[in-house]
PDB file of C-alpha atoms in Angstrom:
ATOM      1  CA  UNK T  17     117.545  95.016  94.174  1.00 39.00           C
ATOM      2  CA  UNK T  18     121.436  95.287  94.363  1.00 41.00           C
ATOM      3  CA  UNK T  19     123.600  92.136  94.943  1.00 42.00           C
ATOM      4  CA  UNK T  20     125.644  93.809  97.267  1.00 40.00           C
ATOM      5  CA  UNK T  21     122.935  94.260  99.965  1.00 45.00           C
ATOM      6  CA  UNK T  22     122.594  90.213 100.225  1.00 47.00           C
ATOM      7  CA  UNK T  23     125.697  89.943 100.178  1.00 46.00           C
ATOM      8  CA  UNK T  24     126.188  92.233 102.903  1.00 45.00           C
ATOM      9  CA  UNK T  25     126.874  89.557 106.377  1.00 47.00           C
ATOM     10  CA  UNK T  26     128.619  92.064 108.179  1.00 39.00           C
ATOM     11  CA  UNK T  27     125.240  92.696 110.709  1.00 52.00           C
ATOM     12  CA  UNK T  28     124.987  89.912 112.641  1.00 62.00           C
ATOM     13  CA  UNK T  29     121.248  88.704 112.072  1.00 75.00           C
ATOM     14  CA  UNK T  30     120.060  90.177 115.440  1.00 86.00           C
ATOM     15  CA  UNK T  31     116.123  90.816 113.854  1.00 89.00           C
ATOM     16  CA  UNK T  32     115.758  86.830 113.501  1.00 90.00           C
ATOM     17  CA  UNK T  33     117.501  86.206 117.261  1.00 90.00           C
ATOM     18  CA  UNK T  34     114.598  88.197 118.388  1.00 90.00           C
ATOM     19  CA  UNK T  35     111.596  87.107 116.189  1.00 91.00           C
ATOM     20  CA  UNK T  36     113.071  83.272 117.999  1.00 91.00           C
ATOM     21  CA  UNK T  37     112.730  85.430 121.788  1.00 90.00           C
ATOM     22  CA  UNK T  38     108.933  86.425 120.409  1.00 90.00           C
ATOM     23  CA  UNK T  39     107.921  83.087 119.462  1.00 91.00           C
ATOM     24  CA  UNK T  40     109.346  81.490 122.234  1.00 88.00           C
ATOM     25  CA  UNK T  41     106.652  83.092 123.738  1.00 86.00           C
ATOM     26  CA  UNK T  42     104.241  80.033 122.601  1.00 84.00           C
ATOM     27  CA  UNK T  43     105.905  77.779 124.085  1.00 82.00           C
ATOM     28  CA  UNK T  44     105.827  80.212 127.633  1.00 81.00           C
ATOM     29  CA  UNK T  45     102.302  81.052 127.568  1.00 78.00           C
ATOM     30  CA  UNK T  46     101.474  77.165 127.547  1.00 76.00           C
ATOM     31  CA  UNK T  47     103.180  76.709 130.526  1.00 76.00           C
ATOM     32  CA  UNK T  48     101.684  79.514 132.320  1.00 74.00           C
ATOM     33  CA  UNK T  49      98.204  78.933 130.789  1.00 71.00           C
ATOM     34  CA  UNK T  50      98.724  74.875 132.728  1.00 70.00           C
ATOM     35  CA  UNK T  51     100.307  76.337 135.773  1.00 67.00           C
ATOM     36  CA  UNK T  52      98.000  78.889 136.408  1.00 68.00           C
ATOM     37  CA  UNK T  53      94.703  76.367 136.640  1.00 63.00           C
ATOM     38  CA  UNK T  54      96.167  74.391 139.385  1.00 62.00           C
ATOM     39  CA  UNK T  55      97.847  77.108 141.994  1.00 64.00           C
ATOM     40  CA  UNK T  56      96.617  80.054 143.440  1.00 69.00           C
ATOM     41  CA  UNK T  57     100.163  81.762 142.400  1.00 68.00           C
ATOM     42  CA  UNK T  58      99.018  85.734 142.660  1.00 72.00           C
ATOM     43  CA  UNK T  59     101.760  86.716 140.322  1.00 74.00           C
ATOM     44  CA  UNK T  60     101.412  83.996 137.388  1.00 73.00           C
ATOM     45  CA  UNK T  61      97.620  85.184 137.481  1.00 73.00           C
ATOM     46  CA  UNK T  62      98.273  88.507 137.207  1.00 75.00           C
ATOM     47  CA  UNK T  63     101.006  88.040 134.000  1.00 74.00           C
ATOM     48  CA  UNK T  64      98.317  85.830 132.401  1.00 74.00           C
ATOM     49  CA  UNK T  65      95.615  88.651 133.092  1.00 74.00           C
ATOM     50  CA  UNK T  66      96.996  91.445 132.097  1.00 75.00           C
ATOM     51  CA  UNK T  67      99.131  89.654 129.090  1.00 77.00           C
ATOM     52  CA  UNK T  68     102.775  90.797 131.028  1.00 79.00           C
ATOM     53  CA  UNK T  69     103.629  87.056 129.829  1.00 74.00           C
ATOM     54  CA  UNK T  70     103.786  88.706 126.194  1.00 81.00           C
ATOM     55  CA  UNK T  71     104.963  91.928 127.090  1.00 84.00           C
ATOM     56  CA  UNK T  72     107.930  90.444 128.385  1.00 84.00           C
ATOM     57  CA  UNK T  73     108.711  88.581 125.096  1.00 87.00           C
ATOM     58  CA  UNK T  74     108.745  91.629 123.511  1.00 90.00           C
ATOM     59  CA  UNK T  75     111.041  93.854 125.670  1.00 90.00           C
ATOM     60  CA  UNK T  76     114.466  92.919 123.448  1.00 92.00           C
ATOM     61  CA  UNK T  77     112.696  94.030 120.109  1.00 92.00           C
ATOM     62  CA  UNK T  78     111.182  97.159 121.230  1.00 92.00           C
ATOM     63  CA  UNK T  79     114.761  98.229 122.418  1.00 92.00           C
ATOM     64  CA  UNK T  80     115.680  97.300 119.193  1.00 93.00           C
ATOM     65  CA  UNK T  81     113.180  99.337 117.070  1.00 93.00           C
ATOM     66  CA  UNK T  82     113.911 102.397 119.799  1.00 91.00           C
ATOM     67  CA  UNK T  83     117.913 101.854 119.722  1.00 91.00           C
ATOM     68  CA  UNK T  84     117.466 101.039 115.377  1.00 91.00           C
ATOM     69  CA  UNK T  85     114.409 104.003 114.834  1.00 87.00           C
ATOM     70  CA  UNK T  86     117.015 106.979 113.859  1.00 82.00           C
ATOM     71  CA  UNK T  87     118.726 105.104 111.270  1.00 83.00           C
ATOM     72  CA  UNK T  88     115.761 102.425 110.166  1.00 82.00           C
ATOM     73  CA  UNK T  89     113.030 105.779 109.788  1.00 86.00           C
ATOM     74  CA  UNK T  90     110.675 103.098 110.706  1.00 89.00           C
ATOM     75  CA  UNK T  91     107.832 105.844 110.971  1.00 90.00           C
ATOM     76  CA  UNK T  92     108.893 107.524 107.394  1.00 90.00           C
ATOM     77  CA  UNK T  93     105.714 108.165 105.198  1.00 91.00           C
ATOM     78  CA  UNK T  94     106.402 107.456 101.782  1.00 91.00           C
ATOM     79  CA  UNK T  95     102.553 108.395 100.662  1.00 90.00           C
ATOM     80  CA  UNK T  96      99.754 109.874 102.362  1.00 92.00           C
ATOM     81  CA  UNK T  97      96.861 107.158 102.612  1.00 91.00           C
ATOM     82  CA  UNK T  98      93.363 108.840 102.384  1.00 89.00           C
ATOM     83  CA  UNK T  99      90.719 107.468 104.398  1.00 90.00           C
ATOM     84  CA  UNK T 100      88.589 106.145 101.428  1.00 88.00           C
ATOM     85  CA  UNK T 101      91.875 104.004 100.653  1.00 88.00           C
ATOM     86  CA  UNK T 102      92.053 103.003 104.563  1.00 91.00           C
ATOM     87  CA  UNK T 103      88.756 101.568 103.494  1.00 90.00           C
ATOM     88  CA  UNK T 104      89.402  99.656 100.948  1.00 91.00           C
ATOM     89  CA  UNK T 105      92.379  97.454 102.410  1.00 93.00           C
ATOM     90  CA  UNK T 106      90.037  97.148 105.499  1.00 93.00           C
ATOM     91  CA  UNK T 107      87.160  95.845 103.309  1.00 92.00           C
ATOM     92  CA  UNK T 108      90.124  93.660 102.054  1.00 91.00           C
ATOM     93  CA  UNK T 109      91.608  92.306 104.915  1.00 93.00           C
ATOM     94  CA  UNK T 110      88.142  91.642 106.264  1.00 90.00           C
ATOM     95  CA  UNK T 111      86.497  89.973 103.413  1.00 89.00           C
ATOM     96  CA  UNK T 112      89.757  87.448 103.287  1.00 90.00           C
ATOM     97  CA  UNK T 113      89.224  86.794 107.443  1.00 87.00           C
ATOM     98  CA  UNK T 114      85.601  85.976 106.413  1.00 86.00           C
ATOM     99  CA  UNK T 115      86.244  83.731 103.595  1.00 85.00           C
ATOM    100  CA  UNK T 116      89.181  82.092 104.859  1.00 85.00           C
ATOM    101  CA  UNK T 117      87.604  81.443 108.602  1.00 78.00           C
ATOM    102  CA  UNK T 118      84.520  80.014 107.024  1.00 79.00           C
ATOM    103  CA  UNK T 119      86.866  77.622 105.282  1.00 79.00           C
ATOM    104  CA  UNK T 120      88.936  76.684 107.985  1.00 70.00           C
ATOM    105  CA  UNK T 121      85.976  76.217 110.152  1.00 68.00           C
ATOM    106  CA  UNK T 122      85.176  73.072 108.639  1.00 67.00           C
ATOM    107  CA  UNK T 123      88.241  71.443 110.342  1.00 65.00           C
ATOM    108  CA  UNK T 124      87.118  70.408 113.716  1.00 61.00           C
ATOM    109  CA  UNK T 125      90.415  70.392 115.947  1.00 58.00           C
ATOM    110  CA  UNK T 126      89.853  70.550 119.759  1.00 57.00           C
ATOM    111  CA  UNK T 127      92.635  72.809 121.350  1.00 55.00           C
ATOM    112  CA  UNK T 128      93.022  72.988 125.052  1.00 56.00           C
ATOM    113  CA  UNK T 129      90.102  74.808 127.219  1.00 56.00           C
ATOM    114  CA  UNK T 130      91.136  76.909 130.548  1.00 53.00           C
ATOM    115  CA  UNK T 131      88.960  77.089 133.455  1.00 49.00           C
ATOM    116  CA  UNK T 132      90.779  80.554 134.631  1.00 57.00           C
ATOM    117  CA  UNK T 133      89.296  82.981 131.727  1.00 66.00           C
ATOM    118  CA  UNK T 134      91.004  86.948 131.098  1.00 70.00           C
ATOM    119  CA  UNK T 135      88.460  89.599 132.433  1.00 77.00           C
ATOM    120  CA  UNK T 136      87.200  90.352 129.128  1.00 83.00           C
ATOM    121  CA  UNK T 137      87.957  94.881 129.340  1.00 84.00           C
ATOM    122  CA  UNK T 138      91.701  93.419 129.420  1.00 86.00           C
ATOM    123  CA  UNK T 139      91.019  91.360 126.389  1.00 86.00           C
ATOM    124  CA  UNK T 140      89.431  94.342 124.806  1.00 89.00           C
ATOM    125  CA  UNK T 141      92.458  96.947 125.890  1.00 90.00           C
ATOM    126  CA  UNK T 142      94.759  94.471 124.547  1.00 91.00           C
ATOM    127  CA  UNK T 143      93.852  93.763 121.051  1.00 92.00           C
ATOM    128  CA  UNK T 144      92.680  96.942 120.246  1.00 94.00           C
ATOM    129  CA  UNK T 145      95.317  99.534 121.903  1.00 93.00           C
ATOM    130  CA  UNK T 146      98.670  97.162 122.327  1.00 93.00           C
ATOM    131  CA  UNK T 147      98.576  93.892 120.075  1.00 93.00           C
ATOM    132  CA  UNK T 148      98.476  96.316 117.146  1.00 96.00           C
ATOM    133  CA  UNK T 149     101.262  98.556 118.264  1.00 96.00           C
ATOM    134  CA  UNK T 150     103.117  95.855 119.125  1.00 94.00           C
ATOM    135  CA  UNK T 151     102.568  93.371 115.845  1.00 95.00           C
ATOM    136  CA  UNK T 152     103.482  95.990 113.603  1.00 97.00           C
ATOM    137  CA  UNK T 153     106.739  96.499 114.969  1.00 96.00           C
ATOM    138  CA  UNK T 154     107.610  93.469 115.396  1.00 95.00           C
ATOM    139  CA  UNK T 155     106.642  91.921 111.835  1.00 96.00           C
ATOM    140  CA  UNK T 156     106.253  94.798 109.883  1.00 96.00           C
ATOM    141  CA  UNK T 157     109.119  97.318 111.370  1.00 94.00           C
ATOM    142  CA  UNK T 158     111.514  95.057 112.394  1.00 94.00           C
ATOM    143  CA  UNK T 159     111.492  92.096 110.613  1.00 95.00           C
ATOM    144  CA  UNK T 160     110.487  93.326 106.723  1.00 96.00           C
ATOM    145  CA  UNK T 161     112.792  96.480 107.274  1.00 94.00           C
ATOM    146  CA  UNK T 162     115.730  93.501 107.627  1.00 94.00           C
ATOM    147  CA  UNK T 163     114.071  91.507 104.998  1.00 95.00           C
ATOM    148  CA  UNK T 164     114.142  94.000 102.249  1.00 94.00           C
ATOM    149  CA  UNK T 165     117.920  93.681 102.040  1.00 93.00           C
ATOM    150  CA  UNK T 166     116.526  89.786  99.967  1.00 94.00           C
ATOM    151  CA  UNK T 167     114.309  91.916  97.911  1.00 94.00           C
ATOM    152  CA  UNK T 168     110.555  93.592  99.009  1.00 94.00           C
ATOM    153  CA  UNK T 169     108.832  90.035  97.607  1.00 94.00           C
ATOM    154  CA  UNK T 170     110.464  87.763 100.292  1.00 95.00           C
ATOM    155  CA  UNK T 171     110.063  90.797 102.886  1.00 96.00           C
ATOM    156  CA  UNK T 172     106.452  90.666 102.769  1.00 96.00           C
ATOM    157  CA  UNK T 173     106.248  86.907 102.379  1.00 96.00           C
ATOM    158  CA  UNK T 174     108.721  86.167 105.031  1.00 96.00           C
ATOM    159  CA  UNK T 175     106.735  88.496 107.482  1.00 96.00           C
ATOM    160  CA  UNK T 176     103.522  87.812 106.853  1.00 97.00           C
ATOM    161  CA  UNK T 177     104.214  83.998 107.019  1.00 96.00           C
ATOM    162  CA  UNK T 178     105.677  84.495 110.345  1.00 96.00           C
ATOM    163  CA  UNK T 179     103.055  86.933 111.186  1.00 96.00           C
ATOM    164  CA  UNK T 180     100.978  84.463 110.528  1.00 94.00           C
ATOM    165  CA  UNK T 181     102.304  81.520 112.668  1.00 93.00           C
ATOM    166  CA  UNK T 182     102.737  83.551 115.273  1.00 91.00           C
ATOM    167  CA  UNK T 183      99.053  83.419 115.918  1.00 85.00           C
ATOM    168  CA  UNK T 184      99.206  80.495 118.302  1.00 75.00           C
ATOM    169  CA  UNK T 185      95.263  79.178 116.627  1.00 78.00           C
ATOM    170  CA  UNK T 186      95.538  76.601 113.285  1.00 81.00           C
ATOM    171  CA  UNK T 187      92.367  78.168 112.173  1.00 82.00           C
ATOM    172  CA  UNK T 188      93.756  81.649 112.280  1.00 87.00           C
ATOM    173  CA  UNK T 189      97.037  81.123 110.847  1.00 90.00           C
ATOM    174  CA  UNK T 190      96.109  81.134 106.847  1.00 90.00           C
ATOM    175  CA  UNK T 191      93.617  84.278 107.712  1.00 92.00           C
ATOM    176  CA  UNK T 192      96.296  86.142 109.236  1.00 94.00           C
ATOM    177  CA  UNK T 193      98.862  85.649 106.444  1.00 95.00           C
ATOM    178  CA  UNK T 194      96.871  86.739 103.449  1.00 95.00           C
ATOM    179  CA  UNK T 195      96.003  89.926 106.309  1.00 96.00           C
ATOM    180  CA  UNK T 196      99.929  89.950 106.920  1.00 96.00           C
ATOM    181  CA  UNK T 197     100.521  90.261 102.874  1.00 96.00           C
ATOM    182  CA  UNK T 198      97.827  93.372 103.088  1.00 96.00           C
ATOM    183  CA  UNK T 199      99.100  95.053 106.068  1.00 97.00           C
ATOM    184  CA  UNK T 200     102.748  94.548 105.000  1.00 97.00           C
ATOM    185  CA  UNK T 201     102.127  96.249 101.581  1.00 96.00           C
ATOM    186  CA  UNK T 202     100.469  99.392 102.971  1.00 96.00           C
ATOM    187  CA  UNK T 203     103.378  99.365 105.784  1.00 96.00           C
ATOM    188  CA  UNK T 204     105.967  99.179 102.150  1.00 95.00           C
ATOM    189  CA  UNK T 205     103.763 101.875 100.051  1.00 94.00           C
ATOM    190  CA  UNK T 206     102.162 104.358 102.717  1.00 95.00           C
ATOM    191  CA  UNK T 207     104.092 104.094 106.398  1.00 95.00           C
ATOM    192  CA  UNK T 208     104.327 101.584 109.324  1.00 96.00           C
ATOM    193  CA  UNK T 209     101.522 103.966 110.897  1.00 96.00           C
ATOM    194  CA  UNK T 210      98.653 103.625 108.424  1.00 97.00           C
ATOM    195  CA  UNK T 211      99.368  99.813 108.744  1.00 97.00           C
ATOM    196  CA  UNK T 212      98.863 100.075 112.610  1.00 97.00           C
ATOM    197  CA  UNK T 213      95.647 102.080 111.639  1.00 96.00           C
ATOM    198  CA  UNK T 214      93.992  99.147 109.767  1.00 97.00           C
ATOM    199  CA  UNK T 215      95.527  96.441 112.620  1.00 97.00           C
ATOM    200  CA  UNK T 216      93.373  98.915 115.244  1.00 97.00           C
ATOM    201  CA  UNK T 217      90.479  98.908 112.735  1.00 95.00           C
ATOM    202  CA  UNK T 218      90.472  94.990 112.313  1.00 95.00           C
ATOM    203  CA  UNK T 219      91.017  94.245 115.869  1.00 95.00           C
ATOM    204  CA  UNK T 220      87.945  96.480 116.586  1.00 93.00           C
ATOM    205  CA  UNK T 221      85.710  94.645 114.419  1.00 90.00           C
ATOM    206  CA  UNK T 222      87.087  90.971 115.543  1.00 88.00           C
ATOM    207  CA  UNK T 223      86.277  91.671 119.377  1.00 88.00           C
ATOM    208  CA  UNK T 224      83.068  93.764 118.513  1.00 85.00           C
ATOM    209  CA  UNK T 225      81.334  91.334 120.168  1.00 80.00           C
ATOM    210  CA  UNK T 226      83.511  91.836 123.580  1.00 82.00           C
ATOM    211  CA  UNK T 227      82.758  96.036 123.400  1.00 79.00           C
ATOM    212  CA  UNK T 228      78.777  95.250 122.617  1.00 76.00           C
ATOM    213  CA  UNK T 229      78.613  93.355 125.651  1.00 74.00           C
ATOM    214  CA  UNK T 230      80.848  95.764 128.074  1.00 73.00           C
ATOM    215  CA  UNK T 231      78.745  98.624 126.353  1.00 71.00           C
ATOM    216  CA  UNK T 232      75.508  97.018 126.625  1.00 66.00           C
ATOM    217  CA  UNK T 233      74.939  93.907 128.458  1.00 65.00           C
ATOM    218  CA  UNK T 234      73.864  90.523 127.404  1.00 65.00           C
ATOM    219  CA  UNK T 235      70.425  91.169 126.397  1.00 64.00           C
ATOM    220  CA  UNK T 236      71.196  93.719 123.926  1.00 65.00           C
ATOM    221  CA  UNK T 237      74.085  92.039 122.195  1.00 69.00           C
ATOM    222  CA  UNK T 238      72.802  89.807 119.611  1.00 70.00           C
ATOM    223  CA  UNK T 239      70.389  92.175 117.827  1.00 76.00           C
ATOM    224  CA  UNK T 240      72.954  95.206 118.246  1.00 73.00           C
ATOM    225  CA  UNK T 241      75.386  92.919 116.765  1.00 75.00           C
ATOM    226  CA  UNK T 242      73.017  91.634 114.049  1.00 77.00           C
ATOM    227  CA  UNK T 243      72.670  95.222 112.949  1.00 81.00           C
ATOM    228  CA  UNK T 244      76.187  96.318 112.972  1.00 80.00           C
ATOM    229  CA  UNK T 245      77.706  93.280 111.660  1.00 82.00           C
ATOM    230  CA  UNK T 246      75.232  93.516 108.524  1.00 85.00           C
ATOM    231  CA  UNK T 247      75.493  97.137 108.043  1.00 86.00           C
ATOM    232  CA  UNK T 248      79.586  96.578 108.148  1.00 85.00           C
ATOM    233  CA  UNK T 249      79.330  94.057 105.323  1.00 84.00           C
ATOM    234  CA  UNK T 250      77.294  96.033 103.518  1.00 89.00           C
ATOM    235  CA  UNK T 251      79.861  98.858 103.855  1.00 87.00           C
ATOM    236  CA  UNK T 252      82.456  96.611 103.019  1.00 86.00           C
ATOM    237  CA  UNK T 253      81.185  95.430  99.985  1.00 87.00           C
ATOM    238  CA  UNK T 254      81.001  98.782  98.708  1.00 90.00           C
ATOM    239  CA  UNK T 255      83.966  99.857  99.695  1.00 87.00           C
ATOM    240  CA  UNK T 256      85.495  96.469  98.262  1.00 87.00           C
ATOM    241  CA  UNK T 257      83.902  97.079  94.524  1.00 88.00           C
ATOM    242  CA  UNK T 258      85.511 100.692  94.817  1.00 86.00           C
ATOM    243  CA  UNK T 259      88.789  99.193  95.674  1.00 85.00           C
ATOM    244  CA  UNK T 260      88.651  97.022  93.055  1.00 83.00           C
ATOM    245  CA  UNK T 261      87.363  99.897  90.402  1.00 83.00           C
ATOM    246  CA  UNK T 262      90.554 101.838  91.836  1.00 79.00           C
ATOM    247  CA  UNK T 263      93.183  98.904  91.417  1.00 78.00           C
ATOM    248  CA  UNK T 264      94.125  99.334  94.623  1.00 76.00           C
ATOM    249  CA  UNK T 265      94.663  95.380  95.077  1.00 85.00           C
ATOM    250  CA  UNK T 266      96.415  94.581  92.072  1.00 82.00           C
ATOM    251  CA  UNK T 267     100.015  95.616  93.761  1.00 85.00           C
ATOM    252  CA  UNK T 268      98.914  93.836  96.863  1.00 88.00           C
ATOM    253  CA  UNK T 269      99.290  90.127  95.618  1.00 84.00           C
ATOM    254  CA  UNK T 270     101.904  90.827  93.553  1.00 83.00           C
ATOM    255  CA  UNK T 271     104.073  90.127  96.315  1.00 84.00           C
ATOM    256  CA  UNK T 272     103.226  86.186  95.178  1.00 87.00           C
ATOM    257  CA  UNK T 273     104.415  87.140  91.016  1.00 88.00           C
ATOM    258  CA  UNK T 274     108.439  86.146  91.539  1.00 89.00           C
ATOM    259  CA  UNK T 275     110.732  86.938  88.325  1.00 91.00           C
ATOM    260  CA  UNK T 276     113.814  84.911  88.132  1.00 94.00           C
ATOM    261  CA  UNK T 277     115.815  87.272  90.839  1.00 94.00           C
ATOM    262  CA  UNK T 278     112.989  86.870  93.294  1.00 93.00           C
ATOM    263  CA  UNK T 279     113.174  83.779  93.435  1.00 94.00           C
ATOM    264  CA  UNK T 280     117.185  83.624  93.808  1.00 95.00           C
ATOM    265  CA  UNK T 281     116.471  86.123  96.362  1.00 94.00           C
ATOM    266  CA  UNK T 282     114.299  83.849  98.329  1.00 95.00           C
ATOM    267  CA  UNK T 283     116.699  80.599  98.083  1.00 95.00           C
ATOM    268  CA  UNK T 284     119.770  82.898  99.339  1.00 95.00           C
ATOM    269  CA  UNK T 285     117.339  83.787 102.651  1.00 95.00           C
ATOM    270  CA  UNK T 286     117.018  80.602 102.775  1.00 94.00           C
ATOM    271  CA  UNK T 287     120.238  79.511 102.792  1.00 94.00           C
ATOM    272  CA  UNK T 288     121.591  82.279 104.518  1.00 92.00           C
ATOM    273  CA  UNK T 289     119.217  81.584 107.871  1.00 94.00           C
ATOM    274  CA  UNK T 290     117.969  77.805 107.703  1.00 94.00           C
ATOM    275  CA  UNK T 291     118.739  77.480 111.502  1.00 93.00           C
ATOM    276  CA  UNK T 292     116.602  80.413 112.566  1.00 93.00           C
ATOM    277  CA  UNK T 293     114.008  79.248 110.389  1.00 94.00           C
ATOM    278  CA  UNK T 294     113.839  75.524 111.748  1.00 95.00           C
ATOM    279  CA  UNK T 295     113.433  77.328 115.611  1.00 94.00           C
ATOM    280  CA  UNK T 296     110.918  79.397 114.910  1.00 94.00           C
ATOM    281  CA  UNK T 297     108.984  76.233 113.000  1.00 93.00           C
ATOM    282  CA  UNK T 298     110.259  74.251 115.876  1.00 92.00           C
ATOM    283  CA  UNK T 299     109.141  76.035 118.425  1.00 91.00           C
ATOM    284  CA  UNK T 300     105.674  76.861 116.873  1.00 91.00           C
ATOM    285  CA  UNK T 301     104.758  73.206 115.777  1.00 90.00           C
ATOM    286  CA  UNK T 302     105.808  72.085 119.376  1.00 87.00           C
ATOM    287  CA  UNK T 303     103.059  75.048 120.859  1.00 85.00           C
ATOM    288  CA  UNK T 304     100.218  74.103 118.038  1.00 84.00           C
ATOM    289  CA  UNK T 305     100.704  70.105 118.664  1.00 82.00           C
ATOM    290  CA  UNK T 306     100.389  70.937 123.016  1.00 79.00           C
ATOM    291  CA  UNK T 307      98.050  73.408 122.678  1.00 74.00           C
ATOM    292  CA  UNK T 308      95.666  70.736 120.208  1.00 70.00           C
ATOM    293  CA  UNK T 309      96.615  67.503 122.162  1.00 63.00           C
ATOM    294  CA  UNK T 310      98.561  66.396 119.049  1.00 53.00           C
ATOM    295  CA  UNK T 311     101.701  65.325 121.005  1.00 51.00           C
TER     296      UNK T 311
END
C-alpha cells in the first residue's frame, strides 16, 4: 500500500456524499411506507410498488459509476472464476445466512407491519434482476474501488459493514456483512461481475419461496420447497467441504488479520471521514429505532 495514495485529498470524497444520498433512502422509504397506508395517493403507491422510491436514491451513483467506468475499469477481470468455485463461495455465503439468521432469530424485536403489501412478481423481479445489479455497484464498485486507496483490508471491511447496515432489518444486518466480506473478496480477486453472479444466486435462493408459489400455487409449495431446500443443503455441504479441501476461504477472512499498517490505515479513514461516517450511522440508527418502535 503506498503512503502517497492516503495521502492523496485532492478528490473531493464524492463516493461517501453518495453512499449518505443511498442511505438516506431509509429514512425516505419510512415515510412513504406511513404515508402510503392512510391515502389513496396513485403515485406514492406506485413508487412503493414498483421500488422507484429506491431507484431514485440511486440515480447520483449510477452516473457516477457510468461517468467514473473508463478510468475505474470497474468490470476488469483479474481471474476467471470457474463455476465449481462460484459454488463454493455460494455454499459459503449461504451456510453463514443460515447460521447467523438462526442466531439472530432468537431476538424477538417487533418492527413495523404495513397493511398495503408489494405484489409479490415485483418483489421477485426486484431482488433477483435489480437489487443485485444495483448493490454491487454501489458497495462493491463504487465504494471499495475508493476505499482501496486506505488499503484492500479497510475496503472490504468498510463496504461490507455498510453493506451491511444498509439492510434496513436488525436481524439481517450481521448476515449480510459476513456475505458483504465474501462478495467483496471475489469482487477484489475475480471481477465485480462474478460477485453480481453469486448476489443473483443468493437472492434466488432467499425468495425461493416467492417463485414456488408464482410457479406453483399454494398447495404445492411446502413439499416442493421441502425438497429443494434439502437437496440445496445437501449440495451445499458438499460443495462447502470441497471449498474448504481447496482453501478457497482462507483469503476470504483474512480481510479481519490487520498488520501494524492496516490498522494505521483504518485510523487515517477514520480520521479522514468521521463526519460522513456519523450520517450514515445517524441516519441508519434513526430508520432501525422508527422502523422497531424504539424511538
Amino acid at each position: 500500500m503506498q503512503k502517497s495514495l492516503i495521502k492523496d485529498n485532492t478528490k473531493k470524497d464524492v463516493p461517501l456524499i453518495l453512499c449518505i444520498i443511498y442511505f438516506s433512502y431509509l429514512i425516505f422509504k419510512i415515510f412513504i411506507q406511513k404515508e402510503i397506508t392512510g391515502t389513496d395517493n396513485s403515485i406514492l403507491k406506485t413508487m412503493y410498488f414498483f421500488r422507484m422510491d429506491k431507484l431514485l436514491f440511486c440515480v447520483p451513483i449510477l452516473y457516477y459509476f457510468i461517468k467514473t467506468n473508463k478510468e475505474k475499469k470497474y468490470f476488469k477481470v483479474n481471474k476467471k472464476l470457474n463455476i465449481t468455485d462460484i459454488v463454493t463461495y455460494f455454499a459459503l455465503s449461504y451456510g453463514i445466512n443460515i447460521f447467523l439468521n438462526l442466531i439472530s432469530s432468537a431476538i424477538n424485536i417487533e418492527g413495523q407491519k404495513f397493511i398495503v403489501q408489494r405484489p409479490i412478481y415485483t418483489d421477485i423481479i426486484y431482488a433477483i434482476c435489480i437489487a443485485p445489479v444495483l448493490e454491487e455497484i454501489v458497495f462493491r464498485g463504487v465504494l471499495m474501488t475508493y476505499l482501496k486507496k486506505y488499503g484492500i483490508q479497510t475496503a472490504i471491511i468498510v463496504s461490507s459493514l455498510f453493506f451491511g447496515i444498509s439492510h434496513y432489518n436488525i436481524y439481517m444486518i450481521i448476515p449480510a456483512f459476513f456475505i458483504g466480506i465474501v462478495l467483496a473478496y471475489v469482487s477484489y480477486k475475480y471481477s465485480i461481475k462474478y460477485s453480481i453472479l453469486l448476489h443473483i444466486l443468493l437472492n434466488i435462493v432467499a425468495n425461493m419461496s416467492k417463485i414456488v408459489f408464482v410457479l406453483k400455487g399454494p398447495k404445492e409449495i411446502f413439499p416442493l420447497l421441502g425438497i429443494i431446500f434439502i437437496s440445496l443443503f445437501v449440495l451445499c455441504l458438499i460443495f462447502f467441504i470441497i471449498g474448504l479441501k481447496r482453501k478457497n476461504y482462507q483469503d476470504v477472512f483474512l480481510a479481519f488479520k490487520l498488520n501494524n499498517e492496516d490498522r494505521k490505515n483504518m485510523v487515517i479513514f477514520l480520521k479522514n471521514n468521521i463526519l460522513y461516517i456519523v450520517i450514515i450511522f445517524g441516519i441508519v440508527i434513526t430508520s432501525l429505532l422508527f422502523n422497531y418502535k424504539l424511538f
